[in-house]
Amino acid sequence: MIGKILGHYRIVEKMGAGGMGEVYLAHDERLERNVALKVLPAGSLADEATRSRFRKEALALSKLNHPNIATIHDFDTDGGVDFIAMELVDGETLAQRAKTGALAEKDVLTLAAQVADALEEAHEYGIVHRDLKPANVMVTSKGRAKVLDFGLAKLLHPVNSLTTAETLNQTKGVAGTLPYMSPEQLRDEPVDARSDIFSFGAVLYEMTTGQLPFQEAVVSRLTDAILHRAPVTPRALNSRTSPELERIILKCLEKEPDRRYQSAKELGVDLRRLSAPSALVATDPAPPERKAVSRKMSRTAMVSTAGAAVVLAILLAVFAMMNVGGWRQRIFGRGNTPKIQSLAVLPLANLSADPSQEYFADGMTEELITELAQISGLRVISRTSAMRYKGSREPLPSIAQALNVDAVIEGSVERSGEQVRITAQLINARTDTHLWARSYQRNLRDVLALQTEVARAIAGEVQVQLTPQEHERLDRTRAVNPAAYEAYLRGRYHWNFHTPDEMQKAIGEYQNALHIDSDYPLAYVGLSDVYRMLTLNADAEPQKVVPVAKANAIKALQLDPQLSEAHLSLAYALEMYDWDWAGAEKEFKRSIELSPNNPFAHSYYGRLLSVLGRNSEAFVQGERARELDPVSNQASFLLGTFFHYGRQDDRAVQELNDSITINAHFWPAHLYLGKAFTEKRLYPQALGELQKAQGPTLQALSSMAYVFASSGNESGARKILNDLIQRSKQSYVPPTHIAIVYAGLGEKDQAIAWLQKGFAVKDAHLEFLGVEPVYDSLRSDPRFADMIARLGLPH
């Protein structure tokens, strides 16, 4: 056959042979690609009617398009030779890999989840494999599983009845390889998807233990073992097997189909849950799907079942009337089941077998949180708090207690080319019991619709009522260019580090996203946020960056007026650069209206209220942000600043210490703790905190000089002052940093002069002029009062 042309395929070399024919490496001369060519055994298709039936079935199989299924390209006949052209998969089979013995459990779970996905896809099309075995599962060099020969066992029955247990295919037209066949296959009964699950259980058993579940070498004994005997437990053969994996395998190998997993989807949920980090401490099985596989029922069984149902209904009615054991609540309502009013989305596990895709999994977690955050009837914990549990082995009840939530969403995200699959599980966090699980798959272009679909399903499961406006917002999805979306997610990944270097990387990724899709509103929001933060966290000159931030926010709103993040970005710019307090407040409120669970919107609205001296309102917003972001240092930090500006420094110290407890390296918290200690005249403690606050800005240096001046160390203050003035001649130094030192030294004229310079360059720190305690010595000066009026701040 080597060198022969079949159709438009040139045979290059023989790759293998089996009961369903010989497989060759062939070159598609028409499409210039290599394929696997399966040449069917002579006589398999005895006549044209059989061949026509086969062609029709092969056409149906060719419609399977899934990253874990080897695609069938073509079926043809040439010179009496029937052949199938299939996707050429580079790698080794599970059978080859299993020759070295049992696989590590991590590898078993990674590959098994992919095979479960393949089965789920085929079963949805009504296609049962019928011959699932290690030889029909390829593993690529990148660790991707590919299931071969879907449905071919039904179409091709080897003409010879073999007698060895290793490769035996049953007679009487039964398709399959004996050691992996289900009991119903052996009994020549109709089979459904659950037969494949039994076969998959045998494959899982072999992957885990290095042995077949049924070891008999004689056909009759092997058949009897499959039909009647339980296999040796996997942990007896491999003590490193986890109890949960053993449970999964043995459930697959149940003799009766009704006792197995009822779908590959349900099986996949348990496999993914076990592969997630928290599975080490939380391994409750997923609930069976509500829609079971249909089964034929005899008339006798139907009558018997109906009679039992009548008796049960009478008993339940009596129990309900008498309320025996609380049955009235159990029958007519949820009873004592707590209502889910709050939840956290824990970091989705990256199942792509590619660590470089971690940013994608993190980004999908953040986007799902953002979708759910739009629902006002549900308290959703923020990304910053949720991400603290990435890779955590802490039990779910402990996480729930720390986050103060009723439920958690666990799951995974898997990306294969342009396909994205999300598996989500809703878990009662306090009892660690499963409430719901489901998998979703879409093209990357439709990933926004995918996120909305998952969010809607979760909202439905927790029975939260959506307002008409929330329905409308969740319905608003747009297709997104996959490359632009990936660049955006990489930008978010860098942005979340908040360091000057990472922010520059974020700018590059957001610009890449806009180069690909110039109408991508979230990328404009990303740019707006980075440019705004540069002036606060990196002492960039406001006139060079804040107008850019504002322009990008406006562009995002032009593209999507309903985008909460864009309203928030515009609010920042209006507050810190335009000093348009009313306009900023309007945008903050609109952002919160569109996304009630965004802690940053609440925190920064609180900051505006604090700047305006509306302290009680600021405290309310800060407390709300902390509820939404309970284990993040950011919410406690900002609330601490509100108390500081509200002249409640004892409470400020408490909140700022809480922030530092969460993240000891968060320099802004050390800065404001130093400022709070300064107001309490605890100067040594203040200097200690300010030493720890030496971050990317000069704020800590300025505050240290103020402490020196306030505590009588004038020479120390002037040394820093001279350093700041010299720096200002070389690069931008916010004039307020220098004004603060002069205020501490009691030199009002110089302090006022430097504040006036701040107006000329739009110093972002001027907005705190009305509430910053370091300026208290200047408040009686008419020139200072004029500046307060110029800013439009309350006196």
mmCIF file with all atom_site columns, N, CA and C in Angstrom, residues 574-612:
data_model
loop_
_atom_site.group_PDB
_atom_site.id
_atom_site.type_symbol
_atom_site.label_atom_id
_atom_site.label_alt_id
_atom_site.label_comp_id
_atom_site.label_asym_id
_atom_site.label_entity_id
_atom_site.label_seq_id
_atom_site.pdbx_PDB_ins_code
_atom_site.Cartn_x
_atom_site.Cartn_y
_atom_site.Cartn_z
_atom_site.occupancy
_atom_site.B_iso_or_equiv
_atom_site.pdbx_formal_charge
_atom_site.auth_seq_id
_atom_site.auth_comp_id
_atom_site.auth_asym_id
_atom_site.auth_atom_id
_atom_site.pdbx_PDB_model_num
ATOM 1   N N  . LEU A 1 574 ? -12.939 63.226 36.839 1.00 0.00 ? 574 LEU A N  1
ATOM 2   C CA . LEU A 1 574 ? -13.671 64.447 37.186 1.00 0.00 ? 574 LEU A CA 1
ATOM 3   C C  . LEU A 1 574 ? -13.330 64.913 38.597 1.00 0.00 ? 574 LEU A C  1
ATOM 4   N N  . GLU A 1 575 ? -13.093 63.960 39.482 1.00 0.00 ? 575 GLU A N  1
ATOM 5   C CA . GLU A 1 575 ? -12.782 64.318 40.870 1.00 0.00 ? 575 GLU A CA 1
ATOM 6   C C  . GLU A 1 575 ? -11.365 64.859 41.010 1.00 0.00 ? 575 GLU A C  1
ATOM 7   N N  . MET A 1 576 ? -10.385 64.120 40.519 1.00 0.00 ? 576 MET A N  1
ATOM 8   C CA . MET A 1 576 ? -9.004  64.446 40.856 1.00 0.00 ? 576 MET A CA 1
ATOM 9   C C  . MET A 1 576 ? -8.373  65.479 39.935 1.00 0.00 ? 576 MET A C  1
ATOM 10  N N  . TYR A 1 577 ? -8.971  65.726 38.768 1.00 0.00 ? 577 TYR A N  1
ATOM 11  C CA . TYR A 1 577 ? -8.347  66.670 37.828 1.00 0.00 ? 577 TYR A CA 1
ATOM 12  C C  . TYR A 1 577 ? -9.227  67.886 37.570 1.00 0.00 ? 577 TYR A C  1
ATOM 13  N N  . ASP A 1 578 ? -10.519 67.638 37.339 1.00 0.00 ? 578 ASP A N  1
ATOM 14  C CA . ASP A 1 578 ? -11.425 68.758 37.058 1.00 0.00 ? 578 ASP A CA 1
ATOM 15  C C  . ASP A 1 578 ? -11.992 69.369 38.334 1.00 0.00 ? 578 ASP A C  1
ATOM 16  N N  . TRP A 1 579 ? -11.865 68.661 39.453 1.00 0.00 ? 579 TRP A N  1
ATOM 17  C CA . TRP A 1 579 ? -12.456 69.099 40.719 1.00 0.00 ? 579 TRP A CA 1
ATOM 18  C C  . TRP A 1 579 ? -13.951 69.403 40.536 1.00 0.00 ? 579 TRP A C  1
ATOM 19  N N  . ASP A 1 580 ? -14.555 68.559 39.694 1.00 0.00 ? 580 ASP A N  1
ATOM 20  C CA . ASP A 1 580 ? -15.990 68.663 39.417 1.00 0.00 ? 580 ASP A CA 1
ATOM 21  C C  . ASP A 1 580 ? -16.692 67.682 40.352 1.00 0.00 ? 580 ASP A C  1
ATOM 22  N N  . TRP A 1 581 ? -16.938 68.143 41.573 1.00 0.00 ? 581 TRP A N  1
ATOM 23  C CA . TRP A 1 581 ? -17.464 67.248 42.598 1.00 0.00 ? 581 TRP A CA 1
ATOM 24  C C  . TRP A 1 581 ? -18.854 66.720 42.251 1.00 0.00 ? 581 TRP A C  1
ATOM 25  N N  . ALA A 1 582 ? -19.718 67.571 41.747 1.00 0.00 ? 582 ALA A N  1
ATOM 26  C CA . ALA A 1 582 ? -21.084 67.146 41.405 1.00 0.00 ? 582 ALA A CA 1
ATOM 27  C C  . ALA A 1 582 ? -21.060 66.150 40.256 1.00 0.00 ? 582 ALA A C  1
ATOM 28  N N  . GLY A 1 583 ? -20.250 66.444 39.237 1.00 0.00 ? 583 GLY A N  1
ATOM 29  C CA . GLY A 1 583 ? -20.146 65.527 38.102 1.00 0.00 ? 583 GLY A CA 1
ATOM 30  C C  . GLY A 1 583 ? -19.572 64.189 38.518 1.00 0.00 ? 583 GLY A C  1
ATOM 31  N N  . ALA A 1 584 ? -18.553 64.222 39.383 1.00 0.00 ? 584 ALA A N  1
ATOM 32  C CA . ALA A 1 584 ? -17.950 62.978 39.856 1.00 0.00 ? 584 ALA A CA 1
ATOM 33  C C  . ALA A 1 584 ? -18.951 62.163 40.665 1.00 0.00 ? 584 ALA A C  1
ATOM 34  N N  . GLU A 1 585 ? -19.709 62.842 41.542 1.00 0.00 ? 585 GLU A N  1
ATOM 35  C CA . GLU A 1 585 ? -20.684 62.115 42.360 1.00 0.00 ? 585 GLU A CA 1
ATOM 36  C C  . GLU A 1 585 ? -21.742 61.454 41.482 1.00 0.00 ? 585 GLU A C  1
ATOM 37  N N  . LYS A 1 586 ? -22.167 62.143 40.454 1.00 0.00 ? 586 LYS A N  1
ATOM 38  C CA . LYS A 1 586 ? -23.148 61.574 39.529 1.00 0.00 ? 586 LYS A CA 1
ATOM 39  C C  . LYS A 1 586 ? -22.606 60.299 38.886 1.00 0.00 ? 586 LYS A C  1
ATOM 40  N N  . GLU A 1 587 ? -21.346 60.334 38.464 1.00 0.00 ? 587 GLU A N  1
ATOM 41  C CA . GLU A 1 587 ? -20.756 59.167 37.807 1.00 0.00 ? 587 GLU A CA 1
ATOM 42  C C  . GLU A 1 587 ? -20.530 58.025 38.794 1.00 0.00 ? 587 GLU A C  1
ATOM 43  N N  . PHE A 1 588 ? -20.104 58.336 40.016 1.00 0.00 ? 588 PHE A N  1
ATOM 44  C CA . PHE A 1 588 ? -19.957 57.284 41.026 1.00 0.00 ? 588 PHE A CA 1
ATOM 45  C C  . PHE A 1 588 ? -21.293 56.593 41.283 1.00 0.00 ? 588 PHE A C  1
ATOM 46  N N  . LYS A 1 589 ? -22.343 57.385 41.437 1.00 0.00 ? 589 LYS A N  1
ATOM 47  C CA . LYS A 1 589 ? -23.662 56.810 41.708 1.00 0.00 ? 589 LYS A CA 1
ATOM 48  C C  . LYS A 1 589 ? -24.142 55.950 40.542 1.00 0.00 ? 589 LYS A C  1
ATOM 49  N N  . ARG A 1 590 ? -23.882 56.411 39.330 1.00 0.00 ? 590 ARG A N  1
ATOM 50  C CA . ARG A 1 590 ? -24.294 55.634 38.159 1.00 0.00 ? 590 ARG A CA 1
ATOM 51  C C  . ARG A 1 590 ? -23.516 54.322 38.087 1.00 0.00 ? 590 ARG A C  1
ATOM 52  N N  . SER A 1 591 ? -22.243 54.369 38.410 1.00 0.00 ? 591 SER A N  1
ATOM 53  C CA . SER A 1 591 ? -21.436 53.150 38.411 1.00 0.00 ? 591 SER A CA 1
ATOM 54  C C  . SER A 1 591 ? -21.969 52.148 39.425 1.00 0.00 ? 591 SER A C  1
ATOM 55  N N  . ILE A 1 592 ? -22.315 52.629 40.618 1.00 0.00 ? 592 ILE A N  1
ATOM 56  C CA . ILE A 1 592 ? -22.848 51.746 41.657 1.00 0.00 ? 592 ILE A CA 1
ATOM 57  C C  . ILE A 1 592 ? -24.218 51.209 41.262 1.00 0.00 ? 592 ILE A C  1
ATOM 58  N N  . GLU A 1 593 ? -25.018 52.034 40.612 1.00 0.00 ? 593 GLU A N  1
ATOM 59  C CA . GLU A 1 593 ? -26.330 51.582 40.145 1.00 0.00 ? 593 GLU A CA 1
ATOM 60  C C  . GLU A 1 593 ? -26.181 50.426 39.159 1.00 0.00 ? 593 GLU A C  1
ATOM 61  N N  . LEU A 1 594 ? -25.198 50.521 38.275 1.00 0.00 ? 594 LEU A N  1
ATOM 62  C CA . LEU A 1 594 ? -24.990 49.493 37.257 1.00 0.00 ? 594 LEU A CA 1
ATOM 63  C C  . LEU A 1 594 ? -24.288 48.259 37.811 1.00 0.00 ? 594 LEU A C  1
ATOM 64  N N  . SER A 1 595 ? -23.500 48.426 38.865 1.00 0.00 ? 595 SER A N  1
ATOM 65  C CA . SER A 1 595 ? -22.776 47.295 39.455 1.00 0.00 ? 595 SER A CA 1
ATOM 66  C C  . SER A 1 595 ? -22.728 47.473 40.969 1.00 0.00 ? 595 SER A C  1
ATOM 67  N N  . PRO A 1 596 ? -23.801 47.101 41.657 1.00 0.00 ? 596 PRO A N  1
ATOM 68  C CA . PRO A 1 596 ? -23.911 47.384 43.099 1.00 0.00 ? 596 PRO A CA 1
ATOM 69  C C  . PRO A 1 596 ? -22.866 46.688 43.956 1.00 0.00 ? 596 PRO A C  1
ATOM 70  N N  . ASN A 1 597 ? -22.235 45.644 43.419 1.00 0.00 ? 597 ASN A N  1
ATOM 71  C CA . ASN A 1 597 ? -21.300 44.861 44.223 1.00 0.00 ? 597 ASN A CA 1
ATOM 72  C C  . ASN A 1 597 ? -19.837 45.186 43.960 1.00 0.00 ? 597 ASN A C  1
ATOM 73  N N  . ASN A 1 598 ? -19.579 46.300 43.297 1.00 0.00 ? 598 ASN A N  1
ATOM 74  C CA . ASN A 1 598 ? -18.192 46.674 43.025 1.00 0.00 ? 598 ASN A CA 1
ATOM 75  C C  . ASN A 1 598 ? -17.629 47.431 44.232 1.00 0.00 ? 598 ASN A C  1
ATOM 76  N N  . PRO A 1 599 ? -16.721 46.836 45.005 1.00 0.00 ? 599 PRO A N  1
ATOM 77  C CA . PRO A 1 599 ? -16.234 47.509 46.215 1.00 0.00 ? 599 PRO A CA 1
ATOM 78  C C  . PRO A 1 599 ? -15.451 48.777 45.907 1.00 0.00 ? 599 PRO A C  1
ATOM 79  N N  . PHE A 1 600 ? -14.793 48.812 44.747 1.00 0.00 ? 600 PHE A N  1
ATOM 80  C CA . PHE A 1 600 ? -14.002 49.995 44.411 1.00 0.00 ? 600 PHE A CA 1
ATOM 81  C C  . PHE A 1 600 ? -14.901 51.199 44.155 1.00 0.00 ? 600 PHE A C  1
ATOM 82  N N  . ALA A 1 601 ? -16.059 50.965 43.559 1.00 0.00 ? 601 ALA A N  1
ATOM 83  C CA . ALA A 1 601 ? -16.995 52.072 43.346 1.00 0.00 ? 601 ALA A CA 1
ATOM 84  C C  . ALA A 1 601 ? -17.449 52.636 44.688 1.00 0.00 ? 601 ALA A C  1
ATOM 85  N N  . HIS A 1 602 ? -17.749 51.756 45.633 1.00 0.00 ? 602 HIS A N  1
ATOM 86  C CA . HIS A 1 602 ? -18.164 52.220 46.963 1.00 0.00 ? 602 HIS A CA 1
ATOM 87  C C  . HIS A 1 602 ? -17.005 52.914 47.686 1.00 0.00 ? 602 HIS A C  1
ATOM 88  N N  . SER A 1 603 ? -15.814 52.325 47.618 1.00 0.00 ? 603 SER A N  1
ATOM 89  C CA . SER A 1 603 ? -14.662 52.912 48.318 1.00 0.00 ? 603 SER A CA 1
ATOM 90  C C  . SER A 1 603 ? -14.326 54.299 47.793 1.00 0.00 ? 603 SER A C  1
ATOM 91  N N  . TYR A 1 604 ? -14.276 54.424 46.479 1.00 0.00 ? 604 TYR A N  1
ATOM 92  C CA . TYR A 1 604 ? -13.837 55.705 45.921 1.00 0.00 ? 604 TYR A CA 1
ATOM 93  C C  . TYR A 1 604 ? -14.953 56.751 45.928 1.00 0.00 ? 604 TYR A C  1
ATOM 94  N N  . TYR A 1 605 ? -16.188 56.297 45.921 1.00 0.00 ? 605 TYR A N  1
ATOM 95  C CA . TYR A 1 605 ? -17.269 57.247 46.187 1.00 0.00 ? 605 TYR A CA 1
ATOM 96  C C  . TYR A 1 605 ? -17.143 57.736 47.628 1.00 0.00 ? 605 TYR A C  1
ATOM 97  N N  . GLY A 1 606 ? -16.799 56.827 48.523 1.00 0.00 ? 606 GLY A N  1
ATOM 98  C CA . GLY A 1 606 ? -16.562 57.221 49.914 1.00 0.00 ? 606 GLY A CA 1
ATOM 99  C C  . GLY A 1 606 ? -15.423 58.211 50.031 1.00 0.00 ? 606 GLY A C  1
ATOM 100 N N  . ARG A 1 607 ? -14.390 58.040 49.222 1.00 0.00 ? 607 ARG A N  1
ATOM 101 C CA . ARG A 1 607 ? -13.276 58.990 49.270 1.00 0.00 ? 607 ARG A CA 1
ATOM 102 C C  . ARG A 1 607 ? -13.730 60.386 48.849 1.00 0.00 ? 607 ARG A C  1
ATOM 103 N N  . LEU A 1 608 ? -14.563 60.456 47.788 1.00 0.00 ? 608 LEU A N  1
ATOM 104 C CA . LEU A 1 608 ? -15.098 61.754 47.369 1.00 0.00 ? 608 LEU A CA 1
ATOM 105 C C  . LEU A 1 608 ? -15.901 62.384 48.506 1.00 0.00 ? 608 LEU A C  1
ATOM 106 N N  . LEU A 1 609 ? -16.755 61.590 49.144 1.00 0.00 ? 609 LEU A N  1
ATOM 107 C CA . LEU A 1 609 ? -17.560 62.108 50.254 1.00 0.00 ? 609 LEU A CA 1
ATOM 108 C C  . LEU A 1 609 ? -16.667 62.585 51.395 1.00 0.00 ? 609 LEU A C  1
ATOM 109 N N  . SER A 1 610 ? -15.571 61.872 51.624 1.00 0.00 ? 610 SER A N  1
ATOM 110 C CA . SER A 1 610 ? -14.625 62.282 52.657 1.00 0.00 ? 610 SER A CA 1
ATOM 111 C C  . SER A 1 610 ? -13.976 63.612 52.303 1.00 0.00 ? 610 SER A C  1
ATOM 112 N N  . VAL A 1 611 ? -13.576 63.773 51.040 1.00 0.00 ? 611 VAL A N  1
ATOM 113 C CA . VAL A 1 611 ? -12.988 65.032 50.568 1.00 0.00 ? 611 VAL A CA 1
ATOM 114 C C  . VAL A 1 611 ? -13.951 66.191 50.788 1.00 0.00 ? 611 VAL A C  1
ATOM 115 N N  . LEU A 1 612 ? -15.255 65.917 50.618 1.00 0.00 ? 612 LEU A N  1
ATOM 116 C CA . LEU A 1 612 ? -16.275 66.957 50.768 1.00 0.00 ? 612 LEU A CA 1
ATOM 117 C C  . LEU A 1 612 ? -16.702 67.142 52.222 1.00 0.00 ? 612 LEU A C  1
#
